[in-house]
Coordinates of C-alpha atoms in Angstrom, one line a residue:
Q28 CA 5.6 -6.8 -28.7
Q29 CA 5.4 -5.0 -25.3
T30 CA 8.6 -4.7 -23.3
R31 CA 8.7 -7.3 -20.3
S32 CA 7.9 -5.1 -16.9
I33 CA 10.3 -5.6 -13.9
L34 CA 7.6 -4.1 -11.8
P35 CA 4.4 -6.1 -10.7
L36 CA 1.5 -5.9 -13.2
W37 CA -1.4 -3.2 -12.2
R38 CA -4.5 -2.3 -13.8
P39 CA -4.9 1.7 -13.0
R40 CA -8.9 1.4 -13.7
D41 CA -9.1 -1.2 -10.8
G42 CA -8.1 1.6 -8.5
R43 CA -6.0 1.1 -4.9
N44 CA -6.2 -2.7 -4.6
E45 CA -3.5 -5.1 -3.2
D46 CA -2.0 -5.1 -6.9
F47 CA -1.6 -1.3 -6.6
L48 CA 0.1 -1.5 -3.3
N49 CA 3.0 -4.1 -4.7
W50 CA 3.0 -1.9 -7.8
H51 CA 3.7 1.4 -6.2
D52 CA 6.2 -0.3 -3.5
A53 CA 8.3 -1.4 -6.3
L54 CA 8.0 1.4 -8.2
V55 CA 9.4 3.5 -5.4
T56 CA 12.2 1.1 -5.1
A57 CA 13.0 1.0 -8.6
K58 CA 13.0 4.9 -8.8
R59 CA 15.4 4.7 -5.9
D60 CA 18.0 2.6 -7.5
L61 CA 17.9 4.5 -10.6
S62 CA 18.1 7.7 -9.3
I63 CA 15.1 9.0 -10.5
D64 CA 13.8 11.9 -8.3
T65 CA 10.4 13.2 -9.5
D66 CA 10.3 16.0 -6.8
I67 CA 13.3 17.8 -9.0
A68 CA 11.5 20.3 -11.7
C69 CA 12.4 20.3 -15.2
P70 CA 15.4 22.8 -15.4
D71 CA 13.7 26.2 -16.6
L72 CA 15.6 28.4 -19.5
S73 CA 14.0 31.3 -17.9
E74 CA 16.5 30.9 -14.9
V75 CA 19.2 31.0 -17.3
V76 CA 18.1 34.0 -18.9
E77 CA 18.3 36.0 -15.3
L78 CA 22.1 34.4 -14.9
I79 CA 22.7 36.1 -18.6
P80 CA 20.6 39.3 -19.0
H81 CA 21.6 39.8 -22.4
F82 CA 21.2 36.2 -23.6
H83 CA 18.4 37.2 -26.0
S84 CA 20.2 40.5 -26.9
N85 CA 23.2 41.7 -28.9
G86 CA 25.5 41.9 -25.7
L87 CA 28.8 40.3 -25.3
I88 CA 28.8 36.6 -24.5
T89 CA 31.4 35.7 -21.9
D90 CA 32.7 32.2 -21.2
D91 CA 31.3 32.1 -17.9
D92 CA 27.8 33.0 -19.5
R93 CA 28.6 30.1 -21.8
A94 CA 29.6 27.8 -19.0
I95 CA 26.0 28.7 -17.3
F96 CA 24.4 27.7 -20.8
A97 CA 26.2 24.4 -21.0
A98 CA 25.4 23.5 -17.3
Y99 CA 21.7 24.0 -18.2
E100 CA 21.7 22.0 -21.4
G101 CA 23.5 19.2 -19.6
A102 CA 20.9 19.6 -16.9
L103 CA 18.0 19.3 -19.3
E104 CA 19.3 16.6 -21.2
D105 CA 20.0 14.2 -18.0
W106 CA 16.2 15.3 -16.8
N107 CA 15.1 14.4 -20.0
D108 CA 17.0 10.9 -20.0
L109 CA 15.7 9.9 -16.5
N110 CA 12.3 10.9 -17.4
E111 CA 12.3 8.7 -20.4
S112 CA 13.9 6.0 -18.2
L113 CA 10.8 6.3 -15.7
Y114 CA 8.3 5.9 -19.0
D115 CA 10.1 2.8 -19.9
L116 CA 9.9 1.6 -16.5
I117 CA 6.0 2.2 -16.1
R118 CA 4.7 1.5 -19.1
P119 CA 5.3 -2.3 -19.4
S120 CA 3.7 -2.5 -15.9
L121 CA 0.3 -1.0 -16.8
I122 CA -2.4 -3.4 -17.9
L123 CA -5.2 -1.6 -20.1
A124 CA -8.1 -3.2 -21.0
G125 CA -12.1 -3.0 -20.6
D126 CA -14.2 -0.2 -21.9
N127 CA -11.8 2.6 -21.5
L128 CA -9.2 0.8 -23.5
E129 CA -9.2 3.2 -26.4
R130 CA -9.2 6.3 -24.3
D131 CA -6.2 5.0 -22.0
L132 CA -4.2 4.0 -25.1
R133 CA -4.6 7.2 -26.5
T134 CA -3.4 9.2 -23.3
L135 CA -0.4 7.1 -22.8
T136 CA 0.3 7.7 -26.8
S137 CA 0.2 11.6 -25.9
H138 CA 3.1 11.0 -23.7
M139 CA 5.4 9.1 -26.2
S140 CA 6.5 12.2 -27.9
S141 CA 10.3 12.8 -27.9
P142 CA 11.3 12.8 -24.9
K143 CA 9.0 10.3 -23.5
D144 CA 6.9 11.5 -20.5
G145 CA 7.5 9.2 -17.5
R146 CA 6.2 11.7 -15.0
G147 CA 3.0 12.2 -17.3
I148 CA 2.4 8.7 -17.2
E149 CA 3.0 8.3 -13.5
T150 CA 0.6 11.1 -12.7
W151 CA -2.0 9.6 -14.9
A152 CA -1.7 6.1 -13.2
Y153 CA -1.7 7.5 -9.5
K154 CA -4.6 9.4 -9.7
F155 CA -6.8 5.9 -9.8
A156 CA -5.7 5.5 -6.7
D157 CA -6.4 8.7 -5.2
L158 CA -8.6 8.3 -2.1
S159 CA -8.8 11.9 -1.4
T160 CA -11.9 12.5 -3.9
V161 CA -15.5 12.7 -2.7
A162 CA -16.8 9.6 -4.2
S163 CA -13.4 7.5 -2.6
Q164 CA -14.1 9.3 0.7
A165 CA -17.7 8.0 0.8
K166 CA -16.7 4.5 -0.4
L167 CA -14.3 4.5 2.4
Q168 CA -17.2 5.7 4.9
A169 CA -19.3 3.0 3.4
K170 CA -16.9 0.3 4.6
L171 CA -17.0 1.4 8.0
D172 CA -21.0 0.1 7.7
V173 CA -19.9 -3.4 7.0
K174 CA -21.4 -5.8 9.4
L175 CA -19.7 -8.8 11.1
P176 CA -22.2 -11.8 10.3
D177 CA -23.4 -13.7 13.3
H178 CA -21.4 -16.8 14.2
S179 CA -18.0 -15.6 12.7
S180 CA -14.7 -17.1 13.4
L181 CA -12.1 -15.4 15.3
S182 CA -10.1 -15.4 11.9
E183 CA -13.1 -13.9 10.3
L184 CA -13.3 -11.2 13.1
E185 CA -9.6 -10.4 12.4
T186 CA -10.0 -10.1 8.9
H187 CA -13.0 -7.7 9.5
S188 CA -11.0 -5.7 12.1
T189 CA -8.3 -4.9 9.9
K190 CA -10.6 -4.2 6.9
L191 CA -12.3 -1.5 8.9
W192 CA -8.9 -0.1 10.7
S193 CA -7.6 0.3 7.1
A194 CA -10.5 2.1 5.8
W195 CA -10.8 4.2 8.7
L196 CA -7.2 5.4 8.4
L197 CA -7.8 6.3 5.0
I198 CA -10.5 8.8 6.0
S199 CA -9.5 12.6 5.4
G200 CA -9.1 14.0 9.1
N201 CA -8.7 10.8 10.9
D202 CA -5.8 10.5 13.1
P203 CA -4.9 7.6 15.0
T204 CA -3.1 9.6 17.7
D205 CA -6.1 11.9 18.6
F206 CA -8.3 9.9 21.1
G207 CA -11.3 12.1 19.9
K208 CA -10.9 10.6 16.8
L209 CA -10.3 7.1 17.9
E210 CA -13.4 7.0 20.1
S211 CA -15.2 7.5 17.0
F212 CA -13.8 4.7 15.6
Y213 CA -14.6 2.5 18.3
Y214 CA -18.0 3.5 18.1
R215 CA -17.9 2.3 14.4
Y216 CA -16.4 -0.9 15.5
L217 CA -18.2 -1.8 18.2
N218 CA -21.5 -1.2 16.0
S219 CA -20.1 -3.4 13.4
L220 CA -20.1 -6.4 15.7
P221 CA -22.8 -8.7 15.9
A222 CA -25.1 -9.1 18.8
Q223 CA -23.7 -12.1 21.2
P224 CA -25.8 -14.6 22.4
A225 CA -26.1 -14.8 26.3
G226 CA -23.3 -16.8 28.0
S227 CA -20.9 -16.4 24.9
V228 CA -17.5 -14.5 25.1
S229 CA -17.8 -11.2 23.6
Y230 CA -15.6 -10.1 20.7
T231 CA -14.5 -6.9 22.5
H232 CA -12.7 -9.1 25.4
L233 CA -10.8 -11.1 23.1

């Protein structure tokens, strides 16, 4: 039986949707509470060897050398413990279903060796929400071509405007502080609005 998740559930293959945003926000908070910093690299034995040049030779090992190696082993154990904690945090929150179920299960199983690789499944999950790919950027551009239907309500206008703005912000190169970029958005935005019948109040003046 799968462990109950303390994170909101998210199906990675659904991509960057509302479930992802809630999942990501909860994960960031949980990692902070558990003191899991995924920016810290795994302790590297080669760095210890540099501090103890005769580590692999028959040279005399001093007490200072032993202390350095003990510190390395302690840091590695702590890193692995946190990596396993991250795995146990993330895995129950991921919904696996559909045509790719078997492949996804194999992928996650590959990260279950000892120690479990929490950073590995975190990286795997986040790639489905990555909007920097050519395909993702093309989908975002397509969202800017969506037209607001005639006779839409102000509530529908608000929703339409928010969706266009959100999509525009996620397109690579766009900058809300750059007037030239904003001008291009404004043009796309106006083009997405329906023509107004004579005598009506224009949306652009609301």
